[in-house]
Short mmCIF file of C-alpha atoms in Angstrom, two decimals:
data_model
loop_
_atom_site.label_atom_id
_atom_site.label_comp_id
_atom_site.label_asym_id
_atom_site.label_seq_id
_atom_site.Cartn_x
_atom_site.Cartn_y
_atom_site.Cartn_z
CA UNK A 567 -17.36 -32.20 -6.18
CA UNK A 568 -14.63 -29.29 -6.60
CA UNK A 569 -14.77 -26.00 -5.15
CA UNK A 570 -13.51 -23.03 -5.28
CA UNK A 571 -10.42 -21.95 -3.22
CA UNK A 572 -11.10 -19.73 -0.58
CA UNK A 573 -8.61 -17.38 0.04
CA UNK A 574 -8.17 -14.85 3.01
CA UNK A 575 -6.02 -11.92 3.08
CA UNK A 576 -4.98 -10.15 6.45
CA UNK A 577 -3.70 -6.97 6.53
CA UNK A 578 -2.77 -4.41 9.26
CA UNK A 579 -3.88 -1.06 7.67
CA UNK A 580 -7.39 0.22 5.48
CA UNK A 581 -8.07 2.55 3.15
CA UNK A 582 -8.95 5.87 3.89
CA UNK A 583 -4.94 5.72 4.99
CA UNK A 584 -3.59 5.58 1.83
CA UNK A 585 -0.10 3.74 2.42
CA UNK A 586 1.00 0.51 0.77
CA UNK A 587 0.03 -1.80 3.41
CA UNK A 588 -4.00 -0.60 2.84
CA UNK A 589 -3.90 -0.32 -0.71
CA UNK A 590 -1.60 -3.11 -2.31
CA UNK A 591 -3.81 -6.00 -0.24
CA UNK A 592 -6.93 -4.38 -1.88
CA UNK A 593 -5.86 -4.78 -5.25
CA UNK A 594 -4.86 -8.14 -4.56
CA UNK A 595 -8.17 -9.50 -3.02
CA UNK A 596 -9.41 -7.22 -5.75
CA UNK A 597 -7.96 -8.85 -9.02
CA UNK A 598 -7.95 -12.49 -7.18
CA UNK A 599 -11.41 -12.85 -7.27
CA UNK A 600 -11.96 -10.34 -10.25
CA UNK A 601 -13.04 -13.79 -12.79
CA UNK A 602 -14.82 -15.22 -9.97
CA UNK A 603 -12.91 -18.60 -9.48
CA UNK A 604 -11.75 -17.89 -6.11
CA UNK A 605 -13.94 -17.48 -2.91
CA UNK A 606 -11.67 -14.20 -0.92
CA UNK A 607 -12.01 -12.45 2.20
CA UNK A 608 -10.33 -8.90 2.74
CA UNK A 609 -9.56 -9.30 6.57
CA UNK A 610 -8.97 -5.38 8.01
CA UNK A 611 -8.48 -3.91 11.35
CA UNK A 612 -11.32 -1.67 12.70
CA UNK A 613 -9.92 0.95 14.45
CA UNK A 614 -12.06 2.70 17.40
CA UNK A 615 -13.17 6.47 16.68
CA UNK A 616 -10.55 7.91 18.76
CA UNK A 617 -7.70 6.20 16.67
CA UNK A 618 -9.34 6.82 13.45
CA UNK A 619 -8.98 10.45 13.66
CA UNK A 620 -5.08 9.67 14.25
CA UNK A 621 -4.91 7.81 11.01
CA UNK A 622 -7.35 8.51 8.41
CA UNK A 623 -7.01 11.41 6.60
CA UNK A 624 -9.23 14.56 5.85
CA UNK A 625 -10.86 13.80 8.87
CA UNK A 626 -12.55 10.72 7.47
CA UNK A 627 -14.24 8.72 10.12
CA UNK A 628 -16.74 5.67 10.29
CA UNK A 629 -19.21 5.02 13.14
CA UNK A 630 -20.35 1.17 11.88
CA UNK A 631 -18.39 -1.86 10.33
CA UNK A 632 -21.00 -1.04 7.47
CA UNK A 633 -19.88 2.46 7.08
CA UNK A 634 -16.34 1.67 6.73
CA UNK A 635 -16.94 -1.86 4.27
CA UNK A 636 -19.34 0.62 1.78
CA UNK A 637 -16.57 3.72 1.70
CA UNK A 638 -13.95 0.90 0.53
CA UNK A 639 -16.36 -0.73 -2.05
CA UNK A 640 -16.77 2.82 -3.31
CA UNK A 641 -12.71 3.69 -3.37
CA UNK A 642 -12.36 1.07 -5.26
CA UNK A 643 -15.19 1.58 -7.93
CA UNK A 644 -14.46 5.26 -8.10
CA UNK A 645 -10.79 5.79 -8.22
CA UNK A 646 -9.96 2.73 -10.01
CA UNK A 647 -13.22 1.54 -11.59
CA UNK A 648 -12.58 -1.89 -10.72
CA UNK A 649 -16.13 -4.08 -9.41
CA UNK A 650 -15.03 -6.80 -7.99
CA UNK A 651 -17.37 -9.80 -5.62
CA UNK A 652 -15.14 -9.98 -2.27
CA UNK A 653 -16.14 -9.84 1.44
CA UNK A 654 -15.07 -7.59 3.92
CA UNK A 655 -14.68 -8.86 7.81
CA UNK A 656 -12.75 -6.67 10.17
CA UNK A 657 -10.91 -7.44 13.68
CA UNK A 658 -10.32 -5.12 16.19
CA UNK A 659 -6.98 -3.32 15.41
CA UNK A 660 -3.91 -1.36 17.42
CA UNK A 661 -2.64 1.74 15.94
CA UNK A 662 0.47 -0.24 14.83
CA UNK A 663 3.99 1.50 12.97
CA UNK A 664 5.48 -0.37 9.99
CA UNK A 665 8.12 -2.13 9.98
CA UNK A 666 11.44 -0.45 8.11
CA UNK A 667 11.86 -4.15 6.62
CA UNK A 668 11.22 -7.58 6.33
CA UNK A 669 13.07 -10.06 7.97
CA UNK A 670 13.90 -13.84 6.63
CA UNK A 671 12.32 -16.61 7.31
CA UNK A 672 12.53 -20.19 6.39
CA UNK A 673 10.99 -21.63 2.82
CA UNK A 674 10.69 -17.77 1.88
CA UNK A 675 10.88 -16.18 -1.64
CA UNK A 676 11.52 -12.64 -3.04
CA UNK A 677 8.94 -12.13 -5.56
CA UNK A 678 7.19 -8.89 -6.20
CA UNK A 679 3.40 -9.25 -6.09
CA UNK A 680 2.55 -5.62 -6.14
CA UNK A 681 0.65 -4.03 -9.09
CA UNK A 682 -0.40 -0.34 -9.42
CA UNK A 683 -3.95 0.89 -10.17
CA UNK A 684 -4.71 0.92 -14.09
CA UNK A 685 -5.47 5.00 -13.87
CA UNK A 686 -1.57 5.50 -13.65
CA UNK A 687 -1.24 3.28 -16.51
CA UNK A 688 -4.01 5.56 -18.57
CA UNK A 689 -2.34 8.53 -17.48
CA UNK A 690 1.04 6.86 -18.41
CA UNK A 691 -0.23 6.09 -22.30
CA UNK A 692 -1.85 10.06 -22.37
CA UNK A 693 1.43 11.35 -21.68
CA UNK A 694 3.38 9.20 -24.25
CA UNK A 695 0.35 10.07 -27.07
CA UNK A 696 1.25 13.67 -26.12
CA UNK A 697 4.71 13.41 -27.13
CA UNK A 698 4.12 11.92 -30.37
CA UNK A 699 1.33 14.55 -30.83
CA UNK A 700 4.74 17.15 -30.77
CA UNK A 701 3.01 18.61 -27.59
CA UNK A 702 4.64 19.15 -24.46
CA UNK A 703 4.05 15.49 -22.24
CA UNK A 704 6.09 17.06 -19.31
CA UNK A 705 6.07 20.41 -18.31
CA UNK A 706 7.39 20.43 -14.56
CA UNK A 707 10.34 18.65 -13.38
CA UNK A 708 11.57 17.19 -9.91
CA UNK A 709 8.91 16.01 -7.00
CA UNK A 710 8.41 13.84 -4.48
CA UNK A 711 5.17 12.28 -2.58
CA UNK A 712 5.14 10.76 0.82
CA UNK A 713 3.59 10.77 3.81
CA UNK A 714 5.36 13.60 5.83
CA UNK A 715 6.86 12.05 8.39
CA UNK A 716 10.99 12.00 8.56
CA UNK A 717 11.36 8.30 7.91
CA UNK A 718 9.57 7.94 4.64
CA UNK A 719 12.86 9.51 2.47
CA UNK A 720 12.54 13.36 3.88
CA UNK A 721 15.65 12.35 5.95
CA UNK A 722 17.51 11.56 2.78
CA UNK A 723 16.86 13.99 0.16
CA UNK A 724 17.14 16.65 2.43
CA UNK A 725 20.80 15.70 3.20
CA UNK A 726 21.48 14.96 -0.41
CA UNK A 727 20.16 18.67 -1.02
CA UNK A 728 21.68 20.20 1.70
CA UNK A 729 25.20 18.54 0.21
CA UNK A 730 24.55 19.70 -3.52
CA UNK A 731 23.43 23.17 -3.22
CA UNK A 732 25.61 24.67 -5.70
CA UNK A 733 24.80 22.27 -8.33
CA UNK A 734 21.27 22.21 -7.98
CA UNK A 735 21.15 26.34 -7.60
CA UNK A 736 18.60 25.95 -10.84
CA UNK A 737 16.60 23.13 -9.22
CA UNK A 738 12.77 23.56 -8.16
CA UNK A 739 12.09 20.41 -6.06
CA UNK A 740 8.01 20.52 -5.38
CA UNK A 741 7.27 17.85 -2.27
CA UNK A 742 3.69 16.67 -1.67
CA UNK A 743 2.49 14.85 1.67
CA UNK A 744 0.87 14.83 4.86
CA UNK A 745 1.82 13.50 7.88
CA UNK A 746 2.99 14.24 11.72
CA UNK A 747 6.48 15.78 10.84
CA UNK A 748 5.09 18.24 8.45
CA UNK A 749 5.86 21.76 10.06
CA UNK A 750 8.63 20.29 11.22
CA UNK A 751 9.96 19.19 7.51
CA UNK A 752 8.74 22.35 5.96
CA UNK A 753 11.04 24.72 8.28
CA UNK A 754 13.96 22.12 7.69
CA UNK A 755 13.78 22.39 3.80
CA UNK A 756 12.65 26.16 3.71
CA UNK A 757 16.54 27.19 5.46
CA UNK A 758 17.83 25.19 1.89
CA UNK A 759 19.01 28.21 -0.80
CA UNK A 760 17.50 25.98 -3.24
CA UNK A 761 13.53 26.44 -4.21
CA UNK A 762 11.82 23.81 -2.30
CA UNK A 763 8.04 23.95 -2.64
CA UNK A 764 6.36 22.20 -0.42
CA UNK A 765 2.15 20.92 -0.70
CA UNK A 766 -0.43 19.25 1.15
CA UNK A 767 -1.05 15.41 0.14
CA UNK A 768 -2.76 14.10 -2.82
CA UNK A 769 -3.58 10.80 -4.21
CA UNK A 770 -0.61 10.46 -6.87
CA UNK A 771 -3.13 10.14 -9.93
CA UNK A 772 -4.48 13.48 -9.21
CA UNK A 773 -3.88 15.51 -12.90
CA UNK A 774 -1.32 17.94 -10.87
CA UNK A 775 0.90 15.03 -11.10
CA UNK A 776 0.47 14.11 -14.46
CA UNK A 777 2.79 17.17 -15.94
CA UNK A 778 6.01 16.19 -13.65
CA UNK A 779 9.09 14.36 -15.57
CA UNK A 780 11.36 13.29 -12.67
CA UNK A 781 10.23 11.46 -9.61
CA UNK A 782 12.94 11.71 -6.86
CA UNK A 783 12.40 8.68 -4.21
CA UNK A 784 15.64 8.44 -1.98
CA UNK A 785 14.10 6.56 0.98
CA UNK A 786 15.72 3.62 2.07
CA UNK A 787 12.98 2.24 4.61
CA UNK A 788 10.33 1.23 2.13
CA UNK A 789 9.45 -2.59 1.96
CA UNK A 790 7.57 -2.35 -1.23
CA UNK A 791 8.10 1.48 -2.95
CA UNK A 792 4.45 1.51 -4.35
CA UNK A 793 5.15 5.44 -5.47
CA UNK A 794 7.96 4.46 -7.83
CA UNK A 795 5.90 1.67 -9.45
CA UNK A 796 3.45 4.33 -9.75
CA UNK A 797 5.60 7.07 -11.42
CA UNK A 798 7.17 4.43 -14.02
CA UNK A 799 3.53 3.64 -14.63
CA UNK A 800 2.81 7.48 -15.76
CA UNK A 801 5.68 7.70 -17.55
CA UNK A 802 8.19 9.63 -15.88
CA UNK A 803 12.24 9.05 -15.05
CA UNK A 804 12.47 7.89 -11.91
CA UNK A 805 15.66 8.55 -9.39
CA UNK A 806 15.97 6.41 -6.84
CA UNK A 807 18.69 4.56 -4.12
CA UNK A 808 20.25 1.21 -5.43
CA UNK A 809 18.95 -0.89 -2.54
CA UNK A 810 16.78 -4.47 -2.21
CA UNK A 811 13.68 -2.31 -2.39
CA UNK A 812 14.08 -1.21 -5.44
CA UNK A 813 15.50 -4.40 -7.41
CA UNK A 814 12.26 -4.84 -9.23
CA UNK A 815 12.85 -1.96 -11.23
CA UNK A 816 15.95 -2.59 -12.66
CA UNK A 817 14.28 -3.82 -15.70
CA UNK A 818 13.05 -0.35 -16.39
CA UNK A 819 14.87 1.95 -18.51
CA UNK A 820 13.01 4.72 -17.21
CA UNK A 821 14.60 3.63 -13.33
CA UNK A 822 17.91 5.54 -12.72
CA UNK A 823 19.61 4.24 -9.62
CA UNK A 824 22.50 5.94 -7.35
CA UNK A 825 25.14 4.50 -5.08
CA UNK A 826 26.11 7.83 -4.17
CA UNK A 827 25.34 11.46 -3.60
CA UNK A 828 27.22 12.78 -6.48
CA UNK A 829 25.50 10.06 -8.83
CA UNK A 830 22.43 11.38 -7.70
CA UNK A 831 22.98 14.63 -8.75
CA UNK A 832 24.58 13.37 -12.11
CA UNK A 833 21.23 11.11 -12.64
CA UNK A 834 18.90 14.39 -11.39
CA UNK A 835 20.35 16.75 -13.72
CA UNK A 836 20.53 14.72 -17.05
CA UNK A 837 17.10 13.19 -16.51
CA UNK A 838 15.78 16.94 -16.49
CA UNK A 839 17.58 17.28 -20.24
CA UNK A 840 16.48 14.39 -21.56
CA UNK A 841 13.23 12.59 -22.54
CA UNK A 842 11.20 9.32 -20.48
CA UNK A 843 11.66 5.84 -22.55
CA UNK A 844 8.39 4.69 -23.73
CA UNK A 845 7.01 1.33 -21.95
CA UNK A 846 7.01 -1.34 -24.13
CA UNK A 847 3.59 -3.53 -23.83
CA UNK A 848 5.67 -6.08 -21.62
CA UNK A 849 6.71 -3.68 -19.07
CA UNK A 850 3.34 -2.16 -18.70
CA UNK A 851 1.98 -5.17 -18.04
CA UNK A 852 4.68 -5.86 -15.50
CA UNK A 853 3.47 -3.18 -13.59
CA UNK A 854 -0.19 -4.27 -13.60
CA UNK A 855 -2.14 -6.22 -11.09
CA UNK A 856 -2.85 -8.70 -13.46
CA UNK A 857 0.48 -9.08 -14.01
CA UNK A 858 1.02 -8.87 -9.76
CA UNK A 859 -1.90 -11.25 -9.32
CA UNK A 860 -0.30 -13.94 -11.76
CA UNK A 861 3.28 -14.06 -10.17
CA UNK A 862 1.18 -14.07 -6.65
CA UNK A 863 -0.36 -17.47 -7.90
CA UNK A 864 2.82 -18.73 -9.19
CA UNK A 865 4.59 -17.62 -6.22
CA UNK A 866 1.96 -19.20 -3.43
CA UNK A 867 1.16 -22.03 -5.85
CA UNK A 868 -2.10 -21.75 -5.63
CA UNK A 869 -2.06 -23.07 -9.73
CA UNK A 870 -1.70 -26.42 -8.24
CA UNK A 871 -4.71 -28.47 -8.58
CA UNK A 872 -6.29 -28.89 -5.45
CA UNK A 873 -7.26 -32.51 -4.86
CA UNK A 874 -9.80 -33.62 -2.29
CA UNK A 875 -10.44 -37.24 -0.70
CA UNK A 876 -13.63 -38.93 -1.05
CA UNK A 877 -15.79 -38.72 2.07
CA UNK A 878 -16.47 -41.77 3.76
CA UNK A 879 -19.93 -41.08 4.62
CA UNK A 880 -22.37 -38.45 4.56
CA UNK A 881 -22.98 -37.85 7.81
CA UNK A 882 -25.82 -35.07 8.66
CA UNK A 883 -23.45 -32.03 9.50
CA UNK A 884 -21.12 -32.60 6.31
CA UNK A 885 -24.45 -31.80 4.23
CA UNK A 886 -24.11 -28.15 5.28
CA UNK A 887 -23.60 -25.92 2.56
CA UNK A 888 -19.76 -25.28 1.67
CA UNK A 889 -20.36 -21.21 2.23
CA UNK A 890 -21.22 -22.31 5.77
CA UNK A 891 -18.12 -23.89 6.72
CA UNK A 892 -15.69 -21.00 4.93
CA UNK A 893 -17.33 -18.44 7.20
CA UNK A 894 -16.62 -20.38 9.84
CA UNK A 895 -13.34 -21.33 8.43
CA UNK A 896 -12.76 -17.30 8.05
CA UNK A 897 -14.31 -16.55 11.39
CA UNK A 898 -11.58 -19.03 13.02
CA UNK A 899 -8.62 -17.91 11.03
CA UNK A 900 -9.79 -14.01 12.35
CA UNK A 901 -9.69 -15.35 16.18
CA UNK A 902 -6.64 -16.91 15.33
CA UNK A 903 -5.07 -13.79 13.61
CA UNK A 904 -6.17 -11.99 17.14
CA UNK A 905 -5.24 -14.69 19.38
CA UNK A 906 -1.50 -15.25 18.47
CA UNK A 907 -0.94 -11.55 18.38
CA UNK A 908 -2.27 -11.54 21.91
CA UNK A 909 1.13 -11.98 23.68
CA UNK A 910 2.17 -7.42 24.76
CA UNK A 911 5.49 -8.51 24.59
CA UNK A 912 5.56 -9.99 21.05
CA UNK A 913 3.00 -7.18 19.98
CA UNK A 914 5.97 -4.24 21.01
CA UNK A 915 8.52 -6.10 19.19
CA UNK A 916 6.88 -5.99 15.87
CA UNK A 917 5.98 -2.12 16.55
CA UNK A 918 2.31 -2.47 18.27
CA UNK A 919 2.27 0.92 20.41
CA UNK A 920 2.53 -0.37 24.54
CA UNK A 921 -0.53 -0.73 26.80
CA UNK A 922 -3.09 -1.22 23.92
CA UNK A 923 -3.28 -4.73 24.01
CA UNK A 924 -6.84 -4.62 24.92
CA UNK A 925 -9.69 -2.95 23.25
CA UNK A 926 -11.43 -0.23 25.39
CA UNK A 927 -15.23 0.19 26.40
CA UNK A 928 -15.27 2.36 23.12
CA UNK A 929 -13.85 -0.17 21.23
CA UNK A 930 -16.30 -2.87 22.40
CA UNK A 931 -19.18 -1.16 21.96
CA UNK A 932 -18.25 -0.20 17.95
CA UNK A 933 -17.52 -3.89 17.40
CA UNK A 934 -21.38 -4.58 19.08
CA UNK A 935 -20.26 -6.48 22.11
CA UNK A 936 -20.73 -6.59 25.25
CA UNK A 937 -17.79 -5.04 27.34
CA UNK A 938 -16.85 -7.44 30.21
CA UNK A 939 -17.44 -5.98 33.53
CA UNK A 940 -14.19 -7.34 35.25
CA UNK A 941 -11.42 -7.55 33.59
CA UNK A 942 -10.58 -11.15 32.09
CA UNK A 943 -7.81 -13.12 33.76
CA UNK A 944 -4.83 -15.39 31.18
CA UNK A 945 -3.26 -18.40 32.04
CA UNK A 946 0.56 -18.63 31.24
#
């Protein structure tokens, strides 16, 4: 008999942190199992109480597995208004720092499998009925979002600011974030001659976004630049670095890229004077997650018919029910997930933070087991 392909996606980072690595492998368990022919798991970390007040935001915390699996149920429904049939298991998680890139490895592709949620592409198709309406679409001009911390692209456009003064004495440049480096950014940019406004975080579909033409995104350390995609998606001219990152969005007109600081400046102050192109039907779908979710499954080649042998027999424990054996098949791939990351010197290498190996009493107790009462002891 055929079955459904189960599918299980593991990802480092959760919603209420809203950074790429939480949000982009929600959409895709999301839209993979949106017509129901796929059986998918979201596999998240569970972070003790303690760390969660680290990383989520707006002091957002959870006190049960429950808790946290009903808050992203509801993100999903109510800032996206997507329903989608997916399950939720967690493992205990590290407070781990991304990676500034990917490296290569063998029988790998380069595909982008990233979509953006549909609300930036409503807000996107407002904008451009505005303009033919002969009413003002976009009524602010430069900004930038981020998460404030020096490595996300503050580094960057503060130098390319600091350079151009002169040229950009007419400039406002509004930035929007949160993060660690905040105070820290805010003093930097405020000693600038230029008029540098800088705000608290939002999510990017908030309506005080909507009004801005240019998007400025000079960081360099992105893996997959999930604000830019955004920002085309609305609409706007984007400005951005010429670098891997951003080779997806080449095939937007709207997508202005620089090599240099003075092309930056060049591409800043003419996108100010003139108007965004509007997206064609093609490249709003490119930007989509069903568009995303269809070069995923071309990509993996999970379009391949999936052929099973006959079974020999039926022995007593093959009658089990095929729902059985993929949460046990889930269960296994979770313990192996948390197994091979086991290793403290493999776990600082790819960024883990040192001496957190282990989960804590706290930890144990949140997870609703049993903490061990001498510590365990590894082979080699």
């Amino acid at each position: 008999m055929a079955r459904k392909q189960h599918i299980a996606i593991f990802t480092t980072a959760s919603l209420p942190w809203m950074t790429g690595t939480a949000v982009n492998p929600l959409f895709r368990a999301a839209y993979l199992a949106k017509n129901h022919e796929r059986e998918v798991t979201l596999v998240i970390p569970w972070l003790s109480l303690k760390d969660q007040t680290l990383v989520y935001p707006n002091k957002i915390t959870f006190c049960s597995l429950e808790e946290h699996e009903a808050y992203v149920y509801w993100w999903l429904k109510e800032k996206a208004d997507i329903l989608s049939e997916f399950r939720i298991a967690f493992y205990p998680g590290k407070v781990v720092r991304l990676s500034a890139a990917t490296q290569d490895l063998p029988r790998s592709i380069i595909c982008n499998v990233h979509g953006v949620n549909p609300k930036f592409l409503e807000v996107g198709i407002t904008r451009h009925q505005l303009k033919q309406g002969a009413q003002t679409a976009f009524s602010k001009g430069v900004y930038f979002i981020g998460k404030m911390i020096w490595s996300k692209g503050y580094t960057e456009l503060l130098q390319l600011l600091s350079e151009h003064q002169n040229e950009f004495s007419d400039l406002q440049v509004d930035l929007h974030g949160n993060g660690e480096d905040f105070d820290e950014i805010q003093d930097s940019f405020s000693k600038l001659t230029l008029d540098v406004r800088i705000y608290s975080g939002r999510d990017h579909v908030d309506p005080l976004f909507h009004k801005y033409k240019v998007f400025v995104n000079p960081s360099t350390t992105d893996v997959v630049c999930t604000t830019t995609a955004e920002a085309l998606a609305m609409g706007k001219i984007v400005i951005c670095a010429s670098h891997p990152s951003n080779e997806f969005f080449k095939q937007f007109p709207n997508c202005h890229m620089y090599n240099t600081s003075h092309e930056f400046v060049k591409l800043t102050l003419e996108a100010l004077a003139e108007q965004p192109v509007p997206l064609t039907d093609d490249l709003r779908h490119a930007l989509s997650w069903e568009a995303a979710t269809e070069r995923f499954v071309e990509a993996a080649e999970l379009n391949e018919v999936f052929q099973e042998k006959a079974l020999p027999s039926a022995k007593p424990f093959m009658l089990m029910s095929s729902d059985y054996w993929m949460k046990r098949l889930v269960e296994a791939s979770a313990y192996l997930h948390n197994t091979v990351s086991g290793i403290e010197a493999a776990r600082c290498a790819f960024g883990a933070i040192p001496q957190t190996l282990l989960p804590d009493e706290q930890l144990w107790k949140e997870l609703g087991l049993g903490f061990p009462e001498q510590k365990q002891c590894f082979r080699r």
